[in-house]
Coordinates of C-alpha atoms in Angstrom, one line a residue:
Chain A
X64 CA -6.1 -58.6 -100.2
X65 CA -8.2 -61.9 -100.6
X66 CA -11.1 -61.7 -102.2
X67 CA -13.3 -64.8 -102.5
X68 CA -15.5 -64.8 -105.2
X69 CA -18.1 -67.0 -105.9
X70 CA -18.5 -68.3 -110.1
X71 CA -21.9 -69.4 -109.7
X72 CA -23.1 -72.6 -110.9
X73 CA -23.2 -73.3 -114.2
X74 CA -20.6 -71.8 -116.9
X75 CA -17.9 -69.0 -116.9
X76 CA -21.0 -67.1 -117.9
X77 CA -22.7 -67.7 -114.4
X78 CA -20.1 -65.2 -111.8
X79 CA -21.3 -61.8 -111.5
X80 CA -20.4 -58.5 -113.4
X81 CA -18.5 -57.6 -109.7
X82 CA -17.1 -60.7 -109.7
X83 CA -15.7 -61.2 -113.0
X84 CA -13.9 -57.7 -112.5
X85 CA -12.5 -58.4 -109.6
X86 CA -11.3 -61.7 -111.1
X87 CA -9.5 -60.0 -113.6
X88 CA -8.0 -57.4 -111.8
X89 CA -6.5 -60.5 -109.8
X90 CA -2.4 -60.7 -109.6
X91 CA -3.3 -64.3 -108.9
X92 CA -5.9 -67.0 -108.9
X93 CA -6.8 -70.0 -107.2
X94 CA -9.5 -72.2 -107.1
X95 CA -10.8 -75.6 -106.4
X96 CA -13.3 -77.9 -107.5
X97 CA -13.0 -80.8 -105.2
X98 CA -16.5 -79.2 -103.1
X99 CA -18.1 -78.4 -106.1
X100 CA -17.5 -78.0 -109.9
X101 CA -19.0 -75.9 -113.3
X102 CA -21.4 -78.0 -114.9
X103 CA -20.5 -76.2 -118.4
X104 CA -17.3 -75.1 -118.1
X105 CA -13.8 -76.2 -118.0
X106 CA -11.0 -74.8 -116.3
X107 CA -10.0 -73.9 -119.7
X108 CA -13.1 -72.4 -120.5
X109 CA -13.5 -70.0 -117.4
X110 CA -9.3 -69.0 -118.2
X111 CA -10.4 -68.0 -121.8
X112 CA -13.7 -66.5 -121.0
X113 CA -11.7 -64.1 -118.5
X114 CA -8.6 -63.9 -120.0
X115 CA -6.7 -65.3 -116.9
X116 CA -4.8 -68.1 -115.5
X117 CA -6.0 -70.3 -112.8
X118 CA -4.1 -72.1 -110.4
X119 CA -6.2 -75.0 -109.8
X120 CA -5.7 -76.5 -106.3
X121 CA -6.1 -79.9 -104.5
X122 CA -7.9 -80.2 -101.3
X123 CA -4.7 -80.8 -99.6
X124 CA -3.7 -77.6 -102.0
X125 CA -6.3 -75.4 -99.7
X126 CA -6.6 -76.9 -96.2
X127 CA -2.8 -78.2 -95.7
X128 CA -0.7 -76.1 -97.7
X129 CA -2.6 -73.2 -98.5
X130 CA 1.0 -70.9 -97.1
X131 CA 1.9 -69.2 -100.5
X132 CA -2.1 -68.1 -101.5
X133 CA -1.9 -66.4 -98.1
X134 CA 1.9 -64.9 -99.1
X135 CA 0.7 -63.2 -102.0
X136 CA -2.2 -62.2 -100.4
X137 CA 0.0 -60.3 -98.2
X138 CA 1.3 -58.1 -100.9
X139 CA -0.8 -58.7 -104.0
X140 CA -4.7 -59.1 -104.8
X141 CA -5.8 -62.8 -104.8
X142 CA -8.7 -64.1 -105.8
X143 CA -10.1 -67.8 -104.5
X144 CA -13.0 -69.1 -106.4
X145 CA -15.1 -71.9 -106.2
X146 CA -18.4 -72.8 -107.8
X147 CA -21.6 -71.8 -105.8
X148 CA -20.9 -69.2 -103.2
X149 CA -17.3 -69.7 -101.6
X150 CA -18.1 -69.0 -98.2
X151 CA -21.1 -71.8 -98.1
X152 CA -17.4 -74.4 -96.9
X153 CA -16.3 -74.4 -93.8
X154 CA -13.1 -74.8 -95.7
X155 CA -13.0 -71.6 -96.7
X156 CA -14.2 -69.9 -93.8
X157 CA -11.3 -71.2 -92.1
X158 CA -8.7 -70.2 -95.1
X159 CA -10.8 -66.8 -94.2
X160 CA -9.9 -67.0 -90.7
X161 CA -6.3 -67.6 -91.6
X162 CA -5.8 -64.7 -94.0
X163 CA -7.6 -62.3 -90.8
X164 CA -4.5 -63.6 -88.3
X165 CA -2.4 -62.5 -90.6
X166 CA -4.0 -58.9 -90.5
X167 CA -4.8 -59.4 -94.9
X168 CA -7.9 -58.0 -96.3
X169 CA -10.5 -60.3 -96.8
X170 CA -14.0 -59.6 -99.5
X171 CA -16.4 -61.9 -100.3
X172 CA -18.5 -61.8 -103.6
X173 CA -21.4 -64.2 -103.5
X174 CA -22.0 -66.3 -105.8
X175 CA -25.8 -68.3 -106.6
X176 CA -26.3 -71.4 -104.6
X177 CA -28.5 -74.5 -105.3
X178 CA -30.2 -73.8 -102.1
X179 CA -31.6 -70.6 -104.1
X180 CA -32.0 -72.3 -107.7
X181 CA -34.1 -75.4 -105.3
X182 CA -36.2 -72.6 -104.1
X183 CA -36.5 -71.2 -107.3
X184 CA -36.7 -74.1 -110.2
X185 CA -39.5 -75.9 -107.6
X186 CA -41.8 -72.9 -106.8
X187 CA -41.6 -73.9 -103.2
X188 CA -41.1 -70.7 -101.0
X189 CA -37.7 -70.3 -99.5
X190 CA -38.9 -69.4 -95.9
X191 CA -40.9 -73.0 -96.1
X192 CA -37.9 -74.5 -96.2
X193 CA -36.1 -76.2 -93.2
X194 CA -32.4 -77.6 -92.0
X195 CA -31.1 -78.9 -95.4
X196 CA -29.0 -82.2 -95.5
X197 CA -26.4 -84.0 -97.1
X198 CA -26.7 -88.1 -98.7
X199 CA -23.0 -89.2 -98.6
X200 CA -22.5 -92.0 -101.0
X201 CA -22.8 -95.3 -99.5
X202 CA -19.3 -96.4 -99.3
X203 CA -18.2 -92.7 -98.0
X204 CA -21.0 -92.8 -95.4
X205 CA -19.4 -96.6 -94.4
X206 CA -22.7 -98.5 -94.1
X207 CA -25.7 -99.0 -96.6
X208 CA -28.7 -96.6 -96.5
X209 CA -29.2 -93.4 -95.6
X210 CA -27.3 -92.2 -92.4
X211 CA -29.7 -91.3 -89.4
X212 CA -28.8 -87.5 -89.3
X213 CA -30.5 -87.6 -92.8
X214 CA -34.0 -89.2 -91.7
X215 CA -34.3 -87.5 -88.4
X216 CA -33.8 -84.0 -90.1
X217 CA -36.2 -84.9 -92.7
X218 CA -38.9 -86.2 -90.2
X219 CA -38.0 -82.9 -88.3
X220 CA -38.4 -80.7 -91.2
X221 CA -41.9 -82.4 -92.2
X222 CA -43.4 -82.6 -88.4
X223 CA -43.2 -78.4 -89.1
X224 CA -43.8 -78.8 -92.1
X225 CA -40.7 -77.4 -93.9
X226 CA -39.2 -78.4 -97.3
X227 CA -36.2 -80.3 -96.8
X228 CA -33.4 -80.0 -99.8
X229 CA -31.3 -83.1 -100.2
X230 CA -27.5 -82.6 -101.8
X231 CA -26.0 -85.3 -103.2
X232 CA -22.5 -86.5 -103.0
X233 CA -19.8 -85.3 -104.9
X234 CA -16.6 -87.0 -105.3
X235 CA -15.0 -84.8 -107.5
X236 CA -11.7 -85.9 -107.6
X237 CA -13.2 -89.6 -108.7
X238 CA -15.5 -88.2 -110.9
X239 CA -18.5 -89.4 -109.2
X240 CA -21.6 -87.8 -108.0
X241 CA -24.5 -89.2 -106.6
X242 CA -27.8 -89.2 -109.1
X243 CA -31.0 -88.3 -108.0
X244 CA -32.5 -91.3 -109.0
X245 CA -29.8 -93.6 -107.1
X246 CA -30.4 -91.2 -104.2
X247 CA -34.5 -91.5 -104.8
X248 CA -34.1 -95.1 -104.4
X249 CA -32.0 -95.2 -100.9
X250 CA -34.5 -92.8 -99.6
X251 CA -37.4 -94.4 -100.7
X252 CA -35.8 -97.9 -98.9
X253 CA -35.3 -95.7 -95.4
X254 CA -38.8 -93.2 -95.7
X255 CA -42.0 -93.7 -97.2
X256 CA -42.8 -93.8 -100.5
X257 CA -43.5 -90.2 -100.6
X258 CA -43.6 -87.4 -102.8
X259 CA -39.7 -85.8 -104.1
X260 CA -38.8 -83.5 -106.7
X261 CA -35.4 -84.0 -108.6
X262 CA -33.6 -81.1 -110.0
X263 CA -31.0 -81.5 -112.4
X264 CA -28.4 -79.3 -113.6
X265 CA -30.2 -76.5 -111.5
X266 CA -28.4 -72.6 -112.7
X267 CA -28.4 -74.1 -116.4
X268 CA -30.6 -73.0 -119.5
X269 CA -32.3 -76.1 -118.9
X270 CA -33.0 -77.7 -116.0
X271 CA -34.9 -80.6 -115.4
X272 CA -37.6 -80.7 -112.3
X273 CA -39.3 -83.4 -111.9
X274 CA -42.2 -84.3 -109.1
X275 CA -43.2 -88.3 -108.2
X276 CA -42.7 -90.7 -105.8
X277 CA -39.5 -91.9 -104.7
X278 CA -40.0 -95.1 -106.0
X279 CA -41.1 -93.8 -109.3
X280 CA -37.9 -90.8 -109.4
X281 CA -35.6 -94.2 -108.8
X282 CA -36.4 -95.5 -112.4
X283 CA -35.5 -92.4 -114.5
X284 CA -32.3 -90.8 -116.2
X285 CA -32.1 -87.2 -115.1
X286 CA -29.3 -87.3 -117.6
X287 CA -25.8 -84.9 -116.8
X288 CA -24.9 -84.0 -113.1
X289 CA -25.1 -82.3 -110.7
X290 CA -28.5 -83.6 -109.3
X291 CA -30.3 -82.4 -105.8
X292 CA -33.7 -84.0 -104.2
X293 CA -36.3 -81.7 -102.9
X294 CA -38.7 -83.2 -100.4
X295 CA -41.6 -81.1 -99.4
X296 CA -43.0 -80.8 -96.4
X297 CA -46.7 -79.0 -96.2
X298 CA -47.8 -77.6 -99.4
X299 CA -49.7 -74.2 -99.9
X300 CA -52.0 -74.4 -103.1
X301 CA -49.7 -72.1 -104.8
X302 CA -46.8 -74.6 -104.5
X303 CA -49.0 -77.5 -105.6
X304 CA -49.7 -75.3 -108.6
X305 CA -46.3 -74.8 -109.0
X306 CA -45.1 -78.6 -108.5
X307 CA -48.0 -79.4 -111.4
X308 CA -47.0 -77.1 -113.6
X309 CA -43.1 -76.9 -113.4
X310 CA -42.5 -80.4 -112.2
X311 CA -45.2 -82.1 -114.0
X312 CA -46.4 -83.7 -110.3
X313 CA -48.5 -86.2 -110.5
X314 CA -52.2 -84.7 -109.1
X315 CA -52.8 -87.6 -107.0
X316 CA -49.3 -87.4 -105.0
X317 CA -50.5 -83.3 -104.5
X318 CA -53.9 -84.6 -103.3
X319 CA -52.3 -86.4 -100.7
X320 CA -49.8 -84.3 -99.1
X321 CA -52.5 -81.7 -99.2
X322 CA -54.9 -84.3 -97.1
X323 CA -52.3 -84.8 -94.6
Chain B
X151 CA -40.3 -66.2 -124.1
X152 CA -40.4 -64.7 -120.6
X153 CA -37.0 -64.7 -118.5
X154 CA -37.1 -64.0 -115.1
X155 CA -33.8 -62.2 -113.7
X156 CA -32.5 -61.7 -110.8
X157 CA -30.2 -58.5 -110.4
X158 CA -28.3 -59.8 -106.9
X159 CA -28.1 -58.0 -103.6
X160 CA -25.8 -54.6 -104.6
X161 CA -25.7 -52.7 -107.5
X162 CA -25.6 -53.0 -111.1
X163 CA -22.8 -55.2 -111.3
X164 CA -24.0 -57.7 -109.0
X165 CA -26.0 -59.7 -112.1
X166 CA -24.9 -62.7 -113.4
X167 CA -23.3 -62.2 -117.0
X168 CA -25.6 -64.8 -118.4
X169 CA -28.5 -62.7 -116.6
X170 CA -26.7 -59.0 -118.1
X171 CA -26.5 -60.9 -121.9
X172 CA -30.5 -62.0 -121.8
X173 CA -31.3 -58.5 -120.6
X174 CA -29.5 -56.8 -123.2
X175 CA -31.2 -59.7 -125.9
X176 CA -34.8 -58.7 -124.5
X177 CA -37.0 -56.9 -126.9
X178 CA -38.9 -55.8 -123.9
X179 CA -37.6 -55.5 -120.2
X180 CA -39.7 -54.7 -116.8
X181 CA -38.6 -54.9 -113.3
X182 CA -40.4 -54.5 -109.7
X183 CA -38.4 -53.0 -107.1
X184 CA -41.9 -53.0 -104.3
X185 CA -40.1 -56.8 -102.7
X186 CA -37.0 -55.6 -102.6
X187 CA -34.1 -53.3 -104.7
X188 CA -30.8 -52.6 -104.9
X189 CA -28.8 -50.9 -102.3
X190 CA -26.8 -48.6 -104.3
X191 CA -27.8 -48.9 -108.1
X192 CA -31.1 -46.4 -109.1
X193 CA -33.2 -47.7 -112.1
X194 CA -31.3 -45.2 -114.1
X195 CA -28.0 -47.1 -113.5
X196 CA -29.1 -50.0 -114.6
X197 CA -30.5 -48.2 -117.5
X198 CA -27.1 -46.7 -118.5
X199 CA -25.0 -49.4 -117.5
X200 CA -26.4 -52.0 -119.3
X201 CA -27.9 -49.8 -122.1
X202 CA -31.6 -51.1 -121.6
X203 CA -35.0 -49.3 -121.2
X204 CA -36.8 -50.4 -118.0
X205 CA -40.2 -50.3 -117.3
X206 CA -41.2 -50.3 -113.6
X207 CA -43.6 -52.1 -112.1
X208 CA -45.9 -51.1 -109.2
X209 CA -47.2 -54.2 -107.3
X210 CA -50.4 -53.5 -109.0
X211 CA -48.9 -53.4 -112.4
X212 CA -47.8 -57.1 -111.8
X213 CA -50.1 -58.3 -109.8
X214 CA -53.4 -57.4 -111.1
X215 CA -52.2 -56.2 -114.3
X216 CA -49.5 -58.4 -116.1
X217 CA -51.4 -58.6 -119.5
X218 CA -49.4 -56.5 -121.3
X219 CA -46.1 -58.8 -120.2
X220 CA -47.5 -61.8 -120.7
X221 CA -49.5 -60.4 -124.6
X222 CA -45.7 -59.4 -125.6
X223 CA -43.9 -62.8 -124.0
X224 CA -45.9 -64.6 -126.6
X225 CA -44.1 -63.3 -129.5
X226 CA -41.1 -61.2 -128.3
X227 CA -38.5 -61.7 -125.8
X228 CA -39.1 -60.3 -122.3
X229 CA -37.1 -60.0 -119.3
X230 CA -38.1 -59.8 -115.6
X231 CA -36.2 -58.2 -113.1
X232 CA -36.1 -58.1 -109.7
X233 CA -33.8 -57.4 -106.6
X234 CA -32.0 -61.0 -105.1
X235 CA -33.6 -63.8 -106.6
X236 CA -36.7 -63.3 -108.9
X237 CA -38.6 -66.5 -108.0
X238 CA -37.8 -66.7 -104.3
X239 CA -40.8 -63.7 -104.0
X240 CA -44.6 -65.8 -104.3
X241 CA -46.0 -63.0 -106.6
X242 CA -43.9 -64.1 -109.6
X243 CA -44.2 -68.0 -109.4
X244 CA -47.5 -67.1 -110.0
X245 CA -46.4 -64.7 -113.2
X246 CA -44.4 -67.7 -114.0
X247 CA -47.8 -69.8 -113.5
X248 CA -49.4 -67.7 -115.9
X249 CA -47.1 -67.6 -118.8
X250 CA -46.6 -71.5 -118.7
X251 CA -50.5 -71.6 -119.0
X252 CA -50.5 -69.4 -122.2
X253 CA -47.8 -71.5 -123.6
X254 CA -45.3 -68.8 -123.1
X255 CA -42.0 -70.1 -122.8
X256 CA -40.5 -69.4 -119.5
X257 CA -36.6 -69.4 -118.2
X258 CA -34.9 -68.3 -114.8
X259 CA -31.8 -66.8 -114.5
X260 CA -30.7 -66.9 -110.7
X261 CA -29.2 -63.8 -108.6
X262 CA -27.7 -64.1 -105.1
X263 CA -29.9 -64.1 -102.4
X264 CA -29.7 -62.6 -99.0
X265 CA -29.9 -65.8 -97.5
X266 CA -26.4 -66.9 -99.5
X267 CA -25.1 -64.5 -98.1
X268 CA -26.1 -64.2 -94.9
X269 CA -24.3 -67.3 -94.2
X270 CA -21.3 -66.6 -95.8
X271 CA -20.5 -63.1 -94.6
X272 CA -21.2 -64.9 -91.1
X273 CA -19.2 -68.1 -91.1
X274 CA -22.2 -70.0 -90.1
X275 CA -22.5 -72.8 -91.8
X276 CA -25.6 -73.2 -94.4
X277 CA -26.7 -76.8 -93.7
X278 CA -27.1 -75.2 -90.0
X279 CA -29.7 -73.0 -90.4
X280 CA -33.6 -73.8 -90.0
X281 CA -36.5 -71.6 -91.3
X282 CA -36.1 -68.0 -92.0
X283 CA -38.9 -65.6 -90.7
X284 CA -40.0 -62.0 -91.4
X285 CA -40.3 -59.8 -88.8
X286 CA -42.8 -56.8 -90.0
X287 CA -43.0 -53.9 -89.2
X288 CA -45.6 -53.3 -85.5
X289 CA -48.2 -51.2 -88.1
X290 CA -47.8 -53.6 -90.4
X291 CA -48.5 -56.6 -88.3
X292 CA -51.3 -54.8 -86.7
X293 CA -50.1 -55.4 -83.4
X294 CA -46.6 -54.1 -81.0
X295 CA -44.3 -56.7 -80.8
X296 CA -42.7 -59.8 -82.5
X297 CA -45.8 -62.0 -83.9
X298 CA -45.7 -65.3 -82.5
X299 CA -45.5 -67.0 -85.6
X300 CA -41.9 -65.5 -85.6
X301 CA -41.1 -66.1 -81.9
X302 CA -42.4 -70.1 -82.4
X303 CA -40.4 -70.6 -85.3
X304 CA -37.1 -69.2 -83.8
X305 CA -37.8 -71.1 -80.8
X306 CA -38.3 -74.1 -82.6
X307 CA -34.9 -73.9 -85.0
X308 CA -33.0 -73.6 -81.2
X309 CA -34.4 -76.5 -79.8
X310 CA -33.0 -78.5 -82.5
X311 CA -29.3 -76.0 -82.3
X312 CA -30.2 -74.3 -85.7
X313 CA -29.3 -71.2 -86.8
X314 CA -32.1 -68.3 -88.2
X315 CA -31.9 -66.0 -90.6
X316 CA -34.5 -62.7 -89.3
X317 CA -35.5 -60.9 -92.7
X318 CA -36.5 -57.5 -91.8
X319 CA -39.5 -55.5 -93.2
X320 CA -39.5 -53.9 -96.3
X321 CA -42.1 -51.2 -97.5
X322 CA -40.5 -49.6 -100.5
X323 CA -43.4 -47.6 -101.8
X324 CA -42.9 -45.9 -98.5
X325 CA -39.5 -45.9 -98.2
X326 CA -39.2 -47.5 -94.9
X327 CA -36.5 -50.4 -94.2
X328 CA -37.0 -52.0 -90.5
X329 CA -33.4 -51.5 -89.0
X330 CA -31.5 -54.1 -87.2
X331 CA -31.3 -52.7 -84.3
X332 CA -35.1 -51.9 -83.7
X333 CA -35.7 -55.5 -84.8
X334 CA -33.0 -56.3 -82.2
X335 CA -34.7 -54.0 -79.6
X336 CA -38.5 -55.6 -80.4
X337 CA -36.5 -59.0 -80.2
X338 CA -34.8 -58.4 -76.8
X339 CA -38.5 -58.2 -75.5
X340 CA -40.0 -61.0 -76.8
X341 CA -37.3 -63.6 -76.4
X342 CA -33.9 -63.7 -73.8
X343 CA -31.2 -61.6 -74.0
X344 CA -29.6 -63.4 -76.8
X345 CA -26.5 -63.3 -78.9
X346 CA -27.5 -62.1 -82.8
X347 CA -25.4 -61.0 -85.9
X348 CA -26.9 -58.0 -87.6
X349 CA -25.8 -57.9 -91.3
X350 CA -26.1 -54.2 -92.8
X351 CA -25.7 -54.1 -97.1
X352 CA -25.1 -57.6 -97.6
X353 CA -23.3 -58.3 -101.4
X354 CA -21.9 -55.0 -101.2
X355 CA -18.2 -53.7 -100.8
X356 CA -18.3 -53.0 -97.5
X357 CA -20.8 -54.7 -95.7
X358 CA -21.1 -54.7 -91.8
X359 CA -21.5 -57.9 -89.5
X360 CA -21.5 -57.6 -86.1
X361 CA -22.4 -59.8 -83.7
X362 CA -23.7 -58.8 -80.0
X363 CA -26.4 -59.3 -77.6
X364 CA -29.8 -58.0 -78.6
X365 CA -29.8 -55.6 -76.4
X366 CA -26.3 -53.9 -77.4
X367 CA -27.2 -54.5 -80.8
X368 CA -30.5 -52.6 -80.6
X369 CA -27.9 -49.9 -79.3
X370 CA -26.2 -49.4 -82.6
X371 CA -26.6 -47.6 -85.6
X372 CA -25.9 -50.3 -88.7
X373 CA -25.7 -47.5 -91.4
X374 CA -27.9 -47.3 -94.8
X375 CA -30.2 -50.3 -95.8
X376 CA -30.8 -53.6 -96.2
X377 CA -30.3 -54.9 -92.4
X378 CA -31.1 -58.7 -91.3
X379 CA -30.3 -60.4 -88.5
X380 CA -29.1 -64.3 -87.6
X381 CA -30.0 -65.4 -84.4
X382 CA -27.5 -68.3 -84.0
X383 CA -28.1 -71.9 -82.8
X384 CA -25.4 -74.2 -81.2
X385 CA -22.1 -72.8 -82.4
X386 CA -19.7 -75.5 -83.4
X387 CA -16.1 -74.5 -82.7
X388 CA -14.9 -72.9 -86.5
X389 CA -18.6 -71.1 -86.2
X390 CA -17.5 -69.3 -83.2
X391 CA -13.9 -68.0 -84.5
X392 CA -15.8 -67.0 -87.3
X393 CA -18.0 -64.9 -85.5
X394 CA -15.1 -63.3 -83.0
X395 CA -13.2 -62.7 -85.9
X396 CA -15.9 -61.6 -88.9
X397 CA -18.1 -60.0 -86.5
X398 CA -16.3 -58.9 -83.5
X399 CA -18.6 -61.3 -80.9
X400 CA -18.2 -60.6 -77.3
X401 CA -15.9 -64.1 -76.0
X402 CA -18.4 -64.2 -73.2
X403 CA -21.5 -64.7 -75.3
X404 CA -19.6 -66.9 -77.0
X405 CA -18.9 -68.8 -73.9
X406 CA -22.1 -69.0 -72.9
X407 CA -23.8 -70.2 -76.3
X408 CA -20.9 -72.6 -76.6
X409 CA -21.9 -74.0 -72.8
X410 CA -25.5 -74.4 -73.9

């Protein structure tokens, strides 16, 4: 049996009850961090917390070499965990796939995703929101800016209307991830000025969301990672409410999306 | 201090353990179960399981009446629970609204949402899927048939190859779940002859995916609530095996979306 199970995305406090259980009735654990990472919590943490050990694996560890998780998953339960939900990477759909050829049980046990805590932390609805995209890093993307795929889903979203949610880079394995206000200011060089909202260290106690213009998101410090842009599309008076009291928008920015 | 929780998609065990710890710390805990619940876990079994009293809301009792919540937020701790995700639902962004203008501190712990895991127990990818859309109920919607708000918005995720999640109805307070395969059948009218996934008790043990065209689909009995179903966009190659594999998709349908 292989049962992916999904920690969440903030501490070894942030799996589920179903998860944590099946965690620890585990003969064996993996997991990787390269997609996404714990904001609170070490690998050292989560194996204290639980009371297990963790065989932490490279990206190479899952998608070349991933023969011996599938061997004991032939004869033993194994557990595969990421942060976030596991199957939201196609990496793991395909380690999925694998397991399936091989005729091995495969469970999922979700985990929360910042698409949801987006939705959530903002106040915008989550069936307003359209296609979400990726910023790469610069240097990853292999040109300045923002790539193309970025702007035209954007413009696509907004033309309906949608909410578009913006993830941000993560380099894990170089300890780098893109910060909303470096992403705020390639946006605001590609779009126009418009209105954003950063959220910061969404699925913590604290999060920060914060509504202004692109240009004005680009000069602050949204302090520890991971960061995610929100940019809205149409917005019902609710969500305006919302954005002013949660994101402390500014009431001229709502005015004018609401003009548009 | 007013925390919003959300419970997940399954049964008692499908809370985060941050979300089960602030429960059990809650002077004061009430829940609403009228915008979704739990598949297989009864108010009681939350009660017992996490040694809490609930309080049950009617939409009334949070809607129009939330005074008492809010009058004991301000000096004790309260929890909020719901089914999923507590502030994906409009109503309680609103609750949240209102505390936040009393002062009242507020905080929200995240649960999975069916959207989460409607991509994962698929294999389609989550930065490939547009808007979601309700489809309600004919009485409900006042009219037979899919509303055209529904049928525009599915229509407009495909021109662009997107993926759509279909929420289906829910009137708890009459007991009455819209199945997947009557929201297939009412589909199959309105649009082509498509290929969908219906998804039956997503986040639980067992859940069933199965991936057909709308017409076999509205053919099939999907077992006990919650249903949704995924119309999909352009398939990219890992989506498909995933769906012949995870969901048992004809290869001809397959074929045919993949020629598209």
């Amino acid at each position: 049996m292989l049962t992916f199970i999904g920690l969440g995305l903030y501490d070894e406090r942030s799996i589920s009850i179903a998860g944590r259980d099946a965690l620890q009735a585990a003969d064996y654990v993996a997991a990787e961090f390269y997609t996404s990472y714990l904001v609170d919590a070490t690998v050292s943490d989560l194996e204290t917390a639980h009371d297990i050990d963790i065989d932490v694996r490279d990206r190479e560890g899952v998608e070349q070499h991933p023969e011996d998780i599938l061997r004991k998953a032939q004869s033993e339960d194994v557990a595969f965990l990421t942060a976030g939900d596991t199957m939201i990477s196609t990496t793991h759909t395909d380690l999925r796939l694998r397991a399936i050829d091989r005729g091995i049980d495969t469970r999922v046990i979700h985990g929360v995703t910042a698409q949801t805590a987006a939705s959530g932390l903002t106040g915008l609805q989550n069936y307003r929101f359209g296609k979400s995209v990726t910023l790469p890093f610069p240097y990853a993307h292999g040109a300045e800016g923002v790539p193309t795929s970025v702007t035209d889903s954007i413009a696509a979203n907004r033309e309906r209307g949608l909410h578009t949610v913006v993830y941000l880079d993560i380099k894990a394995n170089r300890d780098e991830y893109l910060r909303a206000s470096d992403a705020a200011e390639m946006l605001a060089t590609d779009l126009e000025d418009m209105l954003a909202i950063a959220v910061a260290r969404a699925g913590s106690p604290d999060p920060t969301v914060r509504a202004d213009r692109l240009s004005a998101l680009a000069e602050k410090d949204f302090g520890d990672p991971l960061h995610l842009l929100v940019l809205p599309g149409e917005l019902h008076h609710l969500e305006e409410e919302a954005l002013a009291a949660l994101a402390d928008a500014p009431a001229d920015m709502l005015n004018a999306v609401d003009s548009q």
